[in-house]
Short mmCIF file of C-alpha atoms in Angstrom, two decimals:
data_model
loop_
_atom_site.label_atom_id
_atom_site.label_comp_id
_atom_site.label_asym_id
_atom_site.label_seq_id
_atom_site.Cartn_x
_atom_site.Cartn_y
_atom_site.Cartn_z
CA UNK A 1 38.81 -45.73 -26.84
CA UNK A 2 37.54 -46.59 -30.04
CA UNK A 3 36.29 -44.16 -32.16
CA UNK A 4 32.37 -44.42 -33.48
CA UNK A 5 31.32 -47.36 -36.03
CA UNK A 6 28.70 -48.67 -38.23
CA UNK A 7 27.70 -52.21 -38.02
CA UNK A 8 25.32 -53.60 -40.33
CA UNK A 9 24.63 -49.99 -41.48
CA UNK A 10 23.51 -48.99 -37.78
CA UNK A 11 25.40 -46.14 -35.85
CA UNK A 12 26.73 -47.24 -32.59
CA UNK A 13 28.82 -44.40 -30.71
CA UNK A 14 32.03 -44.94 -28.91
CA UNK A 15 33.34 -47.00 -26.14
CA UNK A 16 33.40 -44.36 -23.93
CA UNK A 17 30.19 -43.41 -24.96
CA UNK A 18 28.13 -46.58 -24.03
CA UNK A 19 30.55 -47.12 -20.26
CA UNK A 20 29.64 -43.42 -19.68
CA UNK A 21 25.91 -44.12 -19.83
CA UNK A 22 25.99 -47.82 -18.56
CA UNK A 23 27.97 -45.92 -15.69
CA UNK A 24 25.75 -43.30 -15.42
CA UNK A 25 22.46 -45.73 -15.67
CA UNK A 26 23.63 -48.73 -13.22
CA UNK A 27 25.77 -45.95 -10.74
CA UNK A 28 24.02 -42.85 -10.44
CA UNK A 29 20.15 -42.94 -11.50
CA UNK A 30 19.67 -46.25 -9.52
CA UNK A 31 18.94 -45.82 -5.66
CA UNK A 32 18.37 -42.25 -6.39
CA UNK A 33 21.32 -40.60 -7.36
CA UNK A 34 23.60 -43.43 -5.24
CA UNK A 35 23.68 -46.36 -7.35
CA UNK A 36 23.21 -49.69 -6.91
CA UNK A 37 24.52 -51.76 -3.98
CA UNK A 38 26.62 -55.24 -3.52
CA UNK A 39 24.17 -58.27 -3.75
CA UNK A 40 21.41 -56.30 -5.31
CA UNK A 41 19.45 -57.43 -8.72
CA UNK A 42 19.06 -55.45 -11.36
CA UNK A 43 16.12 -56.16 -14.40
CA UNK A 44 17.32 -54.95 -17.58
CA UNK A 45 15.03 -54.44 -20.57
CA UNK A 46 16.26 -53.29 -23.79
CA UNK A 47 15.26 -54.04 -27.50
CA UNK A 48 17.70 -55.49 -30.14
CA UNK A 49 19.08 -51.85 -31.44
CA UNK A 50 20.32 -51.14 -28.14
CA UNK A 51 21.82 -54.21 -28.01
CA UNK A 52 25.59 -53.03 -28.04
CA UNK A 53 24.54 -51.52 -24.27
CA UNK A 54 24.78 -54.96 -22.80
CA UNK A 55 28.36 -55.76 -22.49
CA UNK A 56 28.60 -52.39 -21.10
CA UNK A 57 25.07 -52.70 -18.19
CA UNK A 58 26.47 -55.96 -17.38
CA UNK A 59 30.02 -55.03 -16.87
CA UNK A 60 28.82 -51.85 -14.72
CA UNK A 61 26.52 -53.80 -12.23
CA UNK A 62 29.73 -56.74 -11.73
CA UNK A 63 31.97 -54.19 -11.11
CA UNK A 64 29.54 -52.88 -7.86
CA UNK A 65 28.66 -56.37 -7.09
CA UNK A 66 24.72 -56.56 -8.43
CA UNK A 67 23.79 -59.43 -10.51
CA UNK A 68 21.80 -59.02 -13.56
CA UNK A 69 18.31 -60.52 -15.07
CA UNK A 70 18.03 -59.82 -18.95
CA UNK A 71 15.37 -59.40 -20.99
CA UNK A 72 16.34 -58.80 -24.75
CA UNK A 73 13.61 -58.29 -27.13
CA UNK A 74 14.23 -58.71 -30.72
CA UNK A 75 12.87 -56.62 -33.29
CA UNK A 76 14.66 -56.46 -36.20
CA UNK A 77 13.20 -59.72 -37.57
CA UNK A 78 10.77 -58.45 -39.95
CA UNK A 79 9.96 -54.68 -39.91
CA UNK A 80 6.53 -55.59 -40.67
CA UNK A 81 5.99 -58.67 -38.01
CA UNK A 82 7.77 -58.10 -34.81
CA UNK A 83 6.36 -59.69 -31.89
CA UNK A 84 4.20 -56.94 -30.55
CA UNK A 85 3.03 -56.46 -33.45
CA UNK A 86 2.04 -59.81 -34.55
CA UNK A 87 0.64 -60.00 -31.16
CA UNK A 88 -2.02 -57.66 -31.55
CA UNK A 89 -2.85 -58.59 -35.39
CA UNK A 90 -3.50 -62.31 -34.33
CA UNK A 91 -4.53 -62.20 -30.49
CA UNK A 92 -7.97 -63.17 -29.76
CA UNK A 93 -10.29 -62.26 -26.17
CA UNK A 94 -8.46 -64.66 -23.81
CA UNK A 95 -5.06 -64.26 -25.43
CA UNK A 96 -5.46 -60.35 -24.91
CA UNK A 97 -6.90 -60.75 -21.18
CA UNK A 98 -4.12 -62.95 -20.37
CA UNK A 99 -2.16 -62.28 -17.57
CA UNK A 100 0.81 -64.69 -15.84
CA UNK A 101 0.42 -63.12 -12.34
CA UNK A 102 2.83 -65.52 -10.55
CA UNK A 103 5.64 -65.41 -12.75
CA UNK A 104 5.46 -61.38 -12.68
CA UNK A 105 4.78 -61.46 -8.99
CA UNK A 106 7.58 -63.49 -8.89
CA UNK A 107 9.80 -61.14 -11.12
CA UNK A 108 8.73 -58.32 -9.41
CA UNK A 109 9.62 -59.85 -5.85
CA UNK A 110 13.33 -60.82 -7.24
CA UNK A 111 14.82 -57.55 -8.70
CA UNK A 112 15.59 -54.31 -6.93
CA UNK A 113 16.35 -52.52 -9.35
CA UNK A 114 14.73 -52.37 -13.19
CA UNK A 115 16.51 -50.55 -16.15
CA UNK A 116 14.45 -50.05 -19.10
CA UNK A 117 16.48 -48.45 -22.03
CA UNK A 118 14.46 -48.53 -24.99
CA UNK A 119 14.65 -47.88 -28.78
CA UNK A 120 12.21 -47.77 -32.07
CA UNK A 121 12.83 -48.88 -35.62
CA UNK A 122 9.71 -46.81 -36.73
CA UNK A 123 6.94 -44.05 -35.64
CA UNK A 124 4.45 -45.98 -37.30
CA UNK A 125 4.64 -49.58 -36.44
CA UNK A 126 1.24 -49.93 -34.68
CA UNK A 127 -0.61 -47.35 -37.30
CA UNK A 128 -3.27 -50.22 -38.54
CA UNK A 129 -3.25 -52.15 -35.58
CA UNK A 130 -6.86 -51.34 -33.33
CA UNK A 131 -5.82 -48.85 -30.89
CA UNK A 132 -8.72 -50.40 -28.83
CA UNK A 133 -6.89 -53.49 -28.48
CA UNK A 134 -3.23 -51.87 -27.03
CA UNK A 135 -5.83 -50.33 -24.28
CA UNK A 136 -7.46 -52.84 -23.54
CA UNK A 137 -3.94 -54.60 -22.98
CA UNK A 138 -2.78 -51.64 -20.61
CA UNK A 139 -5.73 -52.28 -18.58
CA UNK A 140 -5.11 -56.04 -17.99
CA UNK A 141 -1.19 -55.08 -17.47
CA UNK A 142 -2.23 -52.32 -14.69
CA UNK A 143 -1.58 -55.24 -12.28
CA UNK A 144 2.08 -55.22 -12.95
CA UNK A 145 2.28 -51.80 -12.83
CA UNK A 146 0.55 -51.88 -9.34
CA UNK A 147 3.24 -54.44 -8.03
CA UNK A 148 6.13 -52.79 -9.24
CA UNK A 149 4.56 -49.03 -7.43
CA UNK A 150 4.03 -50.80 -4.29
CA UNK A 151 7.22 -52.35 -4.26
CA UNK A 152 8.78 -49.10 -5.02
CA UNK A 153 6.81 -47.04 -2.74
CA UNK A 154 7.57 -49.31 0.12
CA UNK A 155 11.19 -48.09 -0.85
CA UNK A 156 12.63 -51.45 -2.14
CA UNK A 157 12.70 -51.32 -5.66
CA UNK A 158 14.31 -48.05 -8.18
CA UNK A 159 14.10 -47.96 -11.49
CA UNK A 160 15.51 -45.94 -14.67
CA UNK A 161 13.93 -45.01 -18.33
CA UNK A 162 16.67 -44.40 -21.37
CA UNK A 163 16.52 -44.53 -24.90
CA UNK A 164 18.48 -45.87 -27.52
CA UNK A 165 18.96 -43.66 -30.43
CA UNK A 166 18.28 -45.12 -34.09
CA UNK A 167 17.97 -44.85 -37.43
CA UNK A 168 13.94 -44.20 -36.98
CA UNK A 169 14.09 -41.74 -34.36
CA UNK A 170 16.37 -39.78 -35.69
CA UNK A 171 14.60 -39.23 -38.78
CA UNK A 172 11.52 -38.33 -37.47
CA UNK A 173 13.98 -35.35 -36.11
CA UNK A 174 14.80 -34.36 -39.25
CA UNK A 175 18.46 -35.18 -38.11
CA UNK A 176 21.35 -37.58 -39.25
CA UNK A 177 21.95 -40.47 -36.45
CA UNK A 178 25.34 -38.48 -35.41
CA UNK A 179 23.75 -35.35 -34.63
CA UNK A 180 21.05 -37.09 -32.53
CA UNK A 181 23.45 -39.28 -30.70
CA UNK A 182 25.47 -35.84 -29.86
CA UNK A 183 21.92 -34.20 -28.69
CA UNK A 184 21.76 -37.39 -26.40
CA UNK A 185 25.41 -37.26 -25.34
CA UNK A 186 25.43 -33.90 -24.38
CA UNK A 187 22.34 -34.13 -22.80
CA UNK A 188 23.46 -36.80 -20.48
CA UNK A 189 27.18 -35.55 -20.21
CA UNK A 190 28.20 -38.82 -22.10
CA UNK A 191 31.46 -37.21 -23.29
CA UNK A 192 32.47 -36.02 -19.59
CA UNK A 193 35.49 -37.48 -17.97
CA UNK A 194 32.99 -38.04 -15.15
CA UNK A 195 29.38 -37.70 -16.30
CA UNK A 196 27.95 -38.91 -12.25
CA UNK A 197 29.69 -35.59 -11.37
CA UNK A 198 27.87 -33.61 -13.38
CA UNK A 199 24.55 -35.36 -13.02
CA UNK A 200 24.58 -34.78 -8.96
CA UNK A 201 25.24 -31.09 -9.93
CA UNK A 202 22.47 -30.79 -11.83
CA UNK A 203 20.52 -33.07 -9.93
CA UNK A 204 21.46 -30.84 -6.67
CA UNK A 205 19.85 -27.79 -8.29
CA UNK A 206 17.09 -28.91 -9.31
CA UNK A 207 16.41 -30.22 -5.82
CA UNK A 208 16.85 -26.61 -4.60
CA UNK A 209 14.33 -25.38 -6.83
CA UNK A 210 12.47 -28.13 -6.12
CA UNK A 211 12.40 -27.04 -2.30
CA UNK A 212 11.94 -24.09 -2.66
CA UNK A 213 8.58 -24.23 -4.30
CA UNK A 214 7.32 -26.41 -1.74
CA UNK A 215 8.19 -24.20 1.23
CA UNK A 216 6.04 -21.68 -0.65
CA UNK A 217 3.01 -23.05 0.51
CA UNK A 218 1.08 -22.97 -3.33
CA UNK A 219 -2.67 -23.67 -3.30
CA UNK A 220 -3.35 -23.37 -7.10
CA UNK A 221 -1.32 -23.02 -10.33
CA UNK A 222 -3.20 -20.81 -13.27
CA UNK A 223 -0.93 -21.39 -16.25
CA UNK A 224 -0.83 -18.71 -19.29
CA UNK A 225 0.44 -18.49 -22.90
CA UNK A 226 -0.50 -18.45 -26.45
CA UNK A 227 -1.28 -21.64 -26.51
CA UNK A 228 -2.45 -22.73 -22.86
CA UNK A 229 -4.97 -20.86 -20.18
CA UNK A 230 -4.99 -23.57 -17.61
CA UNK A 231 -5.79 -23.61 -13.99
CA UNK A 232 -4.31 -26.42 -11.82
CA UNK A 233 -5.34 -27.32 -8.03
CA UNK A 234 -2.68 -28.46 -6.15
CA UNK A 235 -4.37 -30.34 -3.43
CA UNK A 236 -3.37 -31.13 0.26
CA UNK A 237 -0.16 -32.60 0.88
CA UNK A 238 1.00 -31.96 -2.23
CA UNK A 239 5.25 -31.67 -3.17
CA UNK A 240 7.17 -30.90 -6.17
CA UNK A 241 9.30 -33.82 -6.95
CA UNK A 242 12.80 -33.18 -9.49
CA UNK A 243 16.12 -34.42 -9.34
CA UNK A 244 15.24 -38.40 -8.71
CA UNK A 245 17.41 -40.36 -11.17
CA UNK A 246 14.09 -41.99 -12.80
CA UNK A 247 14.57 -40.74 -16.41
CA UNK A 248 18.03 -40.07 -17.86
CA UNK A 249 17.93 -37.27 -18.63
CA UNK A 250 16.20 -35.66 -16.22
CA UNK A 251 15.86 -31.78 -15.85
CA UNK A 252 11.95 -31.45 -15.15
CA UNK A 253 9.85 -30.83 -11.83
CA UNK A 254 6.84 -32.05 -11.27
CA UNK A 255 3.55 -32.83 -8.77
CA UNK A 256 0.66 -34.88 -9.11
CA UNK A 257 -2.27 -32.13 -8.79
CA UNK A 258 -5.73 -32.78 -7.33
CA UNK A 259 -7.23 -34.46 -10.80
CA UNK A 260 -10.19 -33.45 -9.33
CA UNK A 261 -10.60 -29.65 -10.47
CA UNK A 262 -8.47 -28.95 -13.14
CA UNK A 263 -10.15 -26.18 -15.45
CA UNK A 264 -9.35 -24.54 -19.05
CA UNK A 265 -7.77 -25.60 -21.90
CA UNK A 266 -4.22 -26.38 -23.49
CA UNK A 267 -2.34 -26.88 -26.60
CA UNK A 268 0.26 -28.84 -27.61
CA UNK A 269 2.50 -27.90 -30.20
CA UNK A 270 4.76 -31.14 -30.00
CA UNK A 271 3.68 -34.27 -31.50
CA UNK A 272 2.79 -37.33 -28.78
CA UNK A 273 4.54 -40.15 -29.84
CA UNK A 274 2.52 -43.30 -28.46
CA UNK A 275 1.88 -46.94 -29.40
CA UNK A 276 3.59 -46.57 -32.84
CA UNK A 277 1.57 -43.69 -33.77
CA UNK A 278 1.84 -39.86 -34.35
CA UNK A 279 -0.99 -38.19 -32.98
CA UNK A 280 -0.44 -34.39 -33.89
CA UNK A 281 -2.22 -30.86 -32.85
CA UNK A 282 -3.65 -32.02 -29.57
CA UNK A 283 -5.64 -30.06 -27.32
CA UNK A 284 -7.88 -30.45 -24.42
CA UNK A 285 -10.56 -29.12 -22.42
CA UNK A 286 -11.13 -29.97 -18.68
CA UNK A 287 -13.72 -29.17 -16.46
CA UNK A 288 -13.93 -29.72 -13.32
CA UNK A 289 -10.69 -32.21 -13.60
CA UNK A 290 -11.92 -34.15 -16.44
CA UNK A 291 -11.17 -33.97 -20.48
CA UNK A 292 -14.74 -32.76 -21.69
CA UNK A 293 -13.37 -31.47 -25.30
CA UNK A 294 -10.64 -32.80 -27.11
CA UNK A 295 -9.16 -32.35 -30.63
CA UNK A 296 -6.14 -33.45 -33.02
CA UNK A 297 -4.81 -32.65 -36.48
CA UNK A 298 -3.58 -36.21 -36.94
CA UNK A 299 -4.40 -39.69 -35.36
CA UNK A 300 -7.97 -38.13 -33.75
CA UNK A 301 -8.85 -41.91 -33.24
CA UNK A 302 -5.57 -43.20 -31.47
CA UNK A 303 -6.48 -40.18 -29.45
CA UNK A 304 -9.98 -40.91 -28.29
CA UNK A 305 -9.08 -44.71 -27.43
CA UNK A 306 -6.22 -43.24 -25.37
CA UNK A 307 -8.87 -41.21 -23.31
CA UNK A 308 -10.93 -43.92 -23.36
CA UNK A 309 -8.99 -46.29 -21.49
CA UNK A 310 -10.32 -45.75 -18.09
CA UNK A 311 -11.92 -43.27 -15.66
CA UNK A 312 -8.40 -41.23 -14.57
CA UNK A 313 -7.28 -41.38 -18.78
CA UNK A 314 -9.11 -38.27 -18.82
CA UNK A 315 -7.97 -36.51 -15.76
CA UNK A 316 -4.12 -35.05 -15.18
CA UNK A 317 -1.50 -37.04 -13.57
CA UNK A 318 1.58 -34.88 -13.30
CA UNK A 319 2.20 -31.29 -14.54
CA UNK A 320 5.97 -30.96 -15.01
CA UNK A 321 7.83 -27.77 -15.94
CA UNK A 322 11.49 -27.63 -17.47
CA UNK A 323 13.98 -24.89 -16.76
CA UNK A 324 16.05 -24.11 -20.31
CA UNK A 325 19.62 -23.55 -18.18
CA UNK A 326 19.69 -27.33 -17.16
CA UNK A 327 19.33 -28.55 -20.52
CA UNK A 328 21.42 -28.68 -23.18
CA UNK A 329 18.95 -30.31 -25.67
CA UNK A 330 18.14 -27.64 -28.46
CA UNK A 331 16.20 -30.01 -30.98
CA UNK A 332 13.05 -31.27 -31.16
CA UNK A 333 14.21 -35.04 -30.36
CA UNK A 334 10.55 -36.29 -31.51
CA UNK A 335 10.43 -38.66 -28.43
CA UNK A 336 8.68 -37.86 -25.55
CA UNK A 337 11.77 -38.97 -23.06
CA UNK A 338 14.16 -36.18 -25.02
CA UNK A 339 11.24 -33.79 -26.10
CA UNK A 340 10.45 -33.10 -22.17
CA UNK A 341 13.53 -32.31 -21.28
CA UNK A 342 13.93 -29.54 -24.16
CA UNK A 343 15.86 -26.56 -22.92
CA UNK A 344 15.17 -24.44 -26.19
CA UNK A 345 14.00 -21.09 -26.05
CA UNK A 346 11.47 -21.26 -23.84
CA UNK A 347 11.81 -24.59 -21.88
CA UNK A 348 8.65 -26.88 -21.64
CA UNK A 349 5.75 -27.92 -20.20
CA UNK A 350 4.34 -31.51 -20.57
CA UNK A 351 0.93 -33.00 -18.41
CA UNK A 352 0.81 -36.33 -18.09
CA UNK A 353 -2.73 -38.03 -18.30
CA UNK A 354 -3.62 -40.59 -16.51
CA UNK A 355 -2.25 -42.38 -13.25
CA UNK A 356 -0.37 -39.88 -10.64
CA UNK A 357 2.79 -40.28 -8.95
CA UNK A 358 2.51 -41.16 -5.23
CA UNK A 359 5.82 -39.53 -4.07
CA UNK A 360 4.26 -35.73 -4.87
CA UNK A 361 2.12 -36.89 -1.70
CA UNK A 362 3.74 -35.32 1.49
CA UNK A 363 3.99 -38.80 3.61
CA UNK A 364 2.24 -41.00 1.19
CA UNK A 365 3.81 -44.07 3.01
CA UNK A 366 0.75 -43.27 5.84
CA UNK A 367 -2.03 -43.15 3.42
CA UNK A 368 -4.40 -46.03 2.05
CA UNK A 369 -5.16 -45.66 -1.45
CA UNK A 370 -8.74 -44.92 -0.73
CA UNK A 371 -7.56 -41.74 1.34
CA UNK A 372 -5.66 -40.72 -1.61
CA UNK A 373 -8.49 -41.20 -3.70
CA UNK A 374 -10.26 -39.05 -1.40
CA UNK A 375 -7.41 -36.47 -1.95
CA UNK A 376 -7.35 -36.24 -5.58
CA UNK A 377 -4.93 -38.49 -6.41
CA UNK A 378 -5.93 -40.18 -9.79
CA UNK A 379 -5.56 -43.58 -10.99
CA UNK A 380 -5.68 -45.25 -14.52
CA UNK A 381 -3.84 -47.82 -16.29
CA UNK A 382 -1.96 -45.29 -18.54
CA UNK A 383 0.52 -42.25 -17.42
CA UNK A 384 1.12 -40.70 -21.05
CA UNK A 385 3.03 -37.02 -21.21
CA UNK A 386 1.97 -34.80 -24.03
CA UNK A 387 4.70 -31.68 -24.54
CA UNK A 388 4.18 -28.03 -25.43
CA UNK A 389 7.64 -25.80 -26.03
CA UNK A 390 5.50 -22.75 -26.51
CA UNK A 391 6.01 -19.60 -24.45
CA UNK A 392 3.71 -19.47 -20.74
CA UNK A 393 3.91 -17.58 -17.96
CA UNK A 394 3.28 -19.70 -14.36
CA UNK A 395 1.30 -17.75 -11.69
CA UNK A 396 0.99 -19.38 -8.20
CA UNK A 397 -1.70 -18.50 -5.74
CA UNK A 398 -0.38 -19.00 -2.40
CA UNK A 399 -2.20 -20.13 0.95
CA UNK A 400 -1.67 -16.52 2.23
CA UNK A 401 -3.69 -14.99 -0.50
CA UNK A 402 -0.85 -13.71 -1.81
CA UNK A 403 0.25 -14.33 -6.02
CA UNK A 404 3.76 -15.04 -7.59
CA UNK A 405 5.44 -15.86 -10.56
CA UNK A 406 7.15 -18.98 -10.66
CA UNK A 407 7.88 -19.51 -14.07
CA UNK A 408 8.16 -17.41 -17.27
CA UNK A 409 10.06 -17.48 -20.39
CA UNK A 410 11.47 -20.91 -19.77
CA UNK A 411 12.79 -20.58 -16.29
CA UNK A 412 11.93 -20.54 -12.56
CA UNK A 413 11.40 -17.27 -10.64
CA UNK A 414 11.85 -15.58 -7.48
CA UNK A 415 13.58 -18.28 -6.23
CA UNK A 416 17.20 -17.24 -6.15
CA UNK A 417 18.78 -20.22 -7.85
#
């Protein structure tokens, strides 16, 4: 193998680095855990500083017999007129509202598979560009975002989410590129003889606990810590979802809670990362489901546009809690993809604002999306996580009346695993 290189003064890791997550990508998180099939087409989307990823994708979905689309975007141009961003400085009403349904029905209908492995040259890209603008964007874009969950909910179409270390991201860490590649490789078992191995082992575990807390029959979720007294609903039909090959990596559970009647409050001490801005100190107060109180240290505006997106930008989407003894990320990564999956001390806890995630609903296949309305389920245009790695303790009420711990000091309890 060849040993790690610079080109044009950017980092790129090994040979067997990039087949080892290709591999793991196109073989493993694809079709759940089994990887794609002969025939099958695979979307790939990746920006120009992951671009020493494609030989590898492509070679990885020839050798099982898929055939892939491509979709390369540039961005290395101009740091200070990329595409998006020259987008948004010069697009006027129409121009943002557009929206070329047939060719992304049509895109949509084609692939069976969609890889998104992503990068960023800076935290700051979008910092004078009207926040009001990128949400008014996501709203128009929901459509796609609706084709692409009914496709997948109809159980013909995966997907994956990876990122591309660079230069950028691992400065915001406070790290040199090597030592956030090596957070990332050992995170993803990228320097494994046979990472797939070791992915279905973890994933296998975290499926356990993953069972386990939804044969425990959990009405309500009251969430406590220095930093967070929260009090989470679960609603009916409700699962715990881990272990799905949808993120690499991936050592989180999660459900979709009735948005409906979340109460308390929570802070974040992790930076959200979002739209080319930092927004820093974050919390939020909900009653009865819905952000009444909000705050931040840094980026307050990029904030309130967030929230004020839609209806469901103010109401929870997924609460997710990370066991520390799956993952071997230590660092604050400073991206929200790495940052909640951080092992650490204490693990983490990230809610996700905005639109829910139908497979948390027992059966969803047999509701409409009115009945899931009806059941809590929320829906929005956005689906943004914001991470705490602060200590909390995880108390479960269950249907029998009965209370129990579930989570403290970053792991799972009382569950034997």
């Amino acid at each position: 193998m060849a040993d790690s290189v610079y080109i044009n003064n950017i980092y790129i890791p090994d040979e067997k680095v990039l087949r080892n997550l290709a591999n793991v990508l196109i073989n493993f998180a694809l079709n759940s855990g089994q990887g794609i099939k002969k025939g099958e087409v695979v979307y790939v989307v990746l920006n120009e500083i992951a671009k020493p990823m494609i030989l590898p994708i492509q070679e990885a979905i020839l050798k099982a017999g898929g055939h892939m689309i491509l979709n390369y975007l540039p961005d290395w141009l101009e740091r200070d007129r990329d595409a998006t961003r020259l987008f948004y400085q010069l697009a006027n009403e129409e121009q943002l509202n557009f929206f070329p349904e047939e060719y992304i029905r049509a895109r949509v209908n084609t692939m069976d598979h969609m890889v998104q492995l992503l990068s960023s040259y800076s935290h700051n890209y979008y910092k004078d560009i009207d926040q009001n603008k990128i949400a008014q964007r996501n709203r128009v874009w929901k459509k796609y975002m609706e084709m692409r969950s009914k496709k997948e909910y109809e159980g013909r179409l995966t997907w994956v989410l990876a990122e591309y270390p660079s230069p950028a991201m691992a400065e915001a860490a406070q790290m040199t590129i090597e030592e956030y590649w090596d957070q990332v490789i050992k995170a993803c078992y990228l320097d494994e003889d046979d990472p797939i191995a070791k992915h279905k082992e973890t994933m296998q575990r975290i499926q356990t606990i993953q069972q386990k807390l939804n044969s425990l029959g959990i009405e309500s979720l009251h969430i406590e810590g220095e930093d967070v007294d929260l009090k989470i609903v679960m609603g009916e039909s409700r699962l715990f979802v881990g272990g799905t090959g949808r993120n690499i990596p991936s050592f989180e559970v999660f459900t979709s809670p009735d948005a409906r009647y979340t109460s308390g409050w929570i802070r974040f001490n992790q930076p959200l990362y979002r739209n080319g801005q930092v927004i820093k100190g974050i919390k939020l107060e909900f009653e009865e489901g819905k952000v009444v109180n909000f705050s931040a240290e840094e980026n307050y505006e990029a904030l309130k546009a967030m929230l004020e997106t839609d209806e469901g930008a103010r109401r929870v989407g997924e609460f997710s809690l990370t066991d520390k003894r799956f993952s071997k990320i230590n660092k604050i990564m400073a991206n929200t993809l790495f940052d909640e999956n951080f092992g650490g001390e204490y693990g983490n806890t990230h809610i996700a604002l905005g639109q829910s995630y139908r497979d948390t609903i027992a059966n969803q296949e047999k509701y409409s999306d009115e009945q899931l309305k009806e059941m809590g389920f929320n829906d929005s245009a956005i689906h943004v996580d914001i991470i705490s790695t602060s200590n909390r303790r995880v108390t479960a009420k269950l249907k029998n009346g009965s209370e129990m711990v579930i989570y403290e000091n970053g792991e799972f309890q009382g569950l034997d695993v």
